[in-house]
Coordinates of C-alpha atoms in Angstrom, one line a residue:
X13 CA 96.0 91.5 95.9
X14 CA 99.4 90.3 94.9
X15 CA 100.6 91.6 91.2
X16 CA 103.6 89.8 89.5
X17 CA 105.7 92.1 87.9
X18 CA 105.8 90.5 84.5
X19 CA 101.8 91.4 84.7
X20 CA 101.6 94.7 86.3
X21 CA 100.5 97.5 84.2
X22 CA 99.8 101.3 84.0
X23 CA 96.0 100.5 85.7
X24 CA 97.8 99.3 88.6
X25 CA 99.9 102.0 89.8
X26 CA 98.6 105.1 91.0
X27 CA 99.4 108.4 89.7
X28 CA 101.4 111.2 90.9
X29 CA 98.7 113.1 92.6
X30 CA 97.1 109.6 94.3
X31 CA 96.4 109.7 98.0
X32 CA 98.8 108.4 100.2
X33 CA 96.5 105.2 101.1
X34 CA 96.6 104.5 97.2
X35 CA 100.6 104.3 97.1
X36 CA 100.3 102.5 100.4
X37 CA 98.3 99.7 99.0
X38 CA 100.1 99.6 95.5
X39 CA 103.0 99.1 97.6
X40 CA 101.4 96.0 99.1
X41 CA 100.8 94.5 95.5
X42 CA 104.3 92.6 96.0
X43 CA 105.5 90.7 99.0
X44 CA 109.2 91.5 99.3
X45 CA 109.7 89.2 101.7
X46 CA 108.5 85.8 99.9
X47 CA 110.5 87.5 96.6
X48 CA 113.9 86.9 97.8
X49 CA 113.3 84.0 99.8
X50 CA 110.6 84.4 103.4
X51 CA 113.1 85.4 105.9
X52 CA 112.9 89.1 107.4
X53 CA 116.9 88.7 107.5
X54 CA 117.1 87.8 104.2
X55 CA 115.3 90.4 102.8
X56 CA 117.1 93.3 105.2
X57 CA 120.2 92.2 103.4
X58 CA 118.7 92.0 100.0
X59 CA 117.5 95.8 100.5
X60 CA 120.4 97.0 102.1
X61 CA 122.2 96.1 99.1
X62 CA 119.3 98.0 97.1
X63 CA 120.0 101.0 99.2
X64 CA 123.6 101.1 97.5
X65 CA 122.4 101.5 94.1
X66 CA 121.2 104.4 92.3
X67 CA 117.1 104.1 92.0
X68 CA 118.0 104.6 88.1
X69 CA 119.9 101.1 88.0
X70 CA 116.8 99.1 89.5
X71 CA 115.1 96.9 87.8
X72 CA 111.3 97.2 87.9
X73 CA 111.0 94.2 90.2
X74 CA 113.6 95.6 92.3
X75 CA 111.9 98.8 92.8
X76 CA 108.8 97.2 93.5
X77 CA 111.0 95.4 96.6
X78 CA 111.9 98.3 97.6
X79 CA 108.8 100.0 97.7
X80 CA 107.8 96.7 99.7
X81 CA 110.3 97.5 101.7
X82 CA 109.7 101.6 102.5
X83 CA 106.0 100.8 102.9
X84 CA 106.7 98.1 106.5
X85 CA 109.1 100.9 107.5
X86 CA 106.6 103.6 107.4
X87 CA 104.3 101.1 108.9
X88 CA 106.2 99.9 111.7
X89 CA 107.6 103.6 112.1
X90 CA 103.7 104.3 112.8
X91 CA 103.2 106.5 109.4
X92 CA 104.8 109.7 110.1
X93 CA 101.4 111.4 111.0
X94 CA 101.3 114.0 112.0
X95 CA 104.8 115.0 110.9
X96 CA 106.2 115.3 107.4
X97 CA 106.8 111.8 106.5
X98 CA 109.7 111.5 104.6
X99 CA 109.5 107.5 103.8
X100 CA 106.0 108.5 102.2
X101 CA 107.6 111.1 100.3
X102 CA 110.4 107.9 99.1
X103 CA 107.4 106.0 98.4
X104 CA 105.6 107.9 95.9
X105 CA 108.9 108.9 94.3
X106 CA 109.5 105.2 93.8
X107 CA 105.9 104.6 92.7
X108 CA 106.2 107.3 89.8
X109 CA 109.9 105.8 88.8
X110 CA 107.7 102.0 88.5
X111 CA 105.0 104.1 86.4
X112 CA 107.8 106.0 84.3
X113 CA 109.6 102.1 83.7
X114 CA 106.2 100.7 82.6
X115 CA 105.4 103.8 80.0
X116 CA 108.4 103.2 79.1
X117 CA 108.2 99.8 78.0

């Protein structure tokens, strides 16, 4: 199920103890690619420039693109299992920073 940002809330995002399946499909709540305009291309560039910026500079929606963007890594990457998997790791960091922006609010 797709979430805007501007209606996501605290019931939407897991907490920090969730199961990874939990922060996988949170991550799924947002399409980056259809955000910043359908094209894989366009979105690798979009994210790389994400990548360059502190996580603490993001805006909400940002984060939320590049959680997109970690989760179809870790899927195409095959989900790290059974190795530590360090893109899950990314991905529930990035999931508590959305939750810490939203109590925030």
């Amino acid at each position: 199920m797709i979430i805007p940002t501007d209606e996501l809330t605290l019931d939407d995002v897991p907490v920090s103890d969730a199961a990874d399946r939990e922060i996988i499909r949170f991550a799924q709540t947002l399409n980056g690619y259809d955000q910043v305009g359908g094209s894989v291309r366009d979105f690798g560039t979009y994210v790389a420039k994400l990548d360059k910026q502190p996580v603490d500079t993001l805006s909400l929606h940002d984060l939320r693109i590049l959680l997109f963007a970690r989760q179809r890594a870790h899927y195409h990457q095959g989900g790290g299992w059974p190795d530590s998997d360090p893109l899950m790791d990314e991905m529930r960091k990035l999931t508590l920073e959305i939750r810490s922006r939203l109590e925030n609010r």
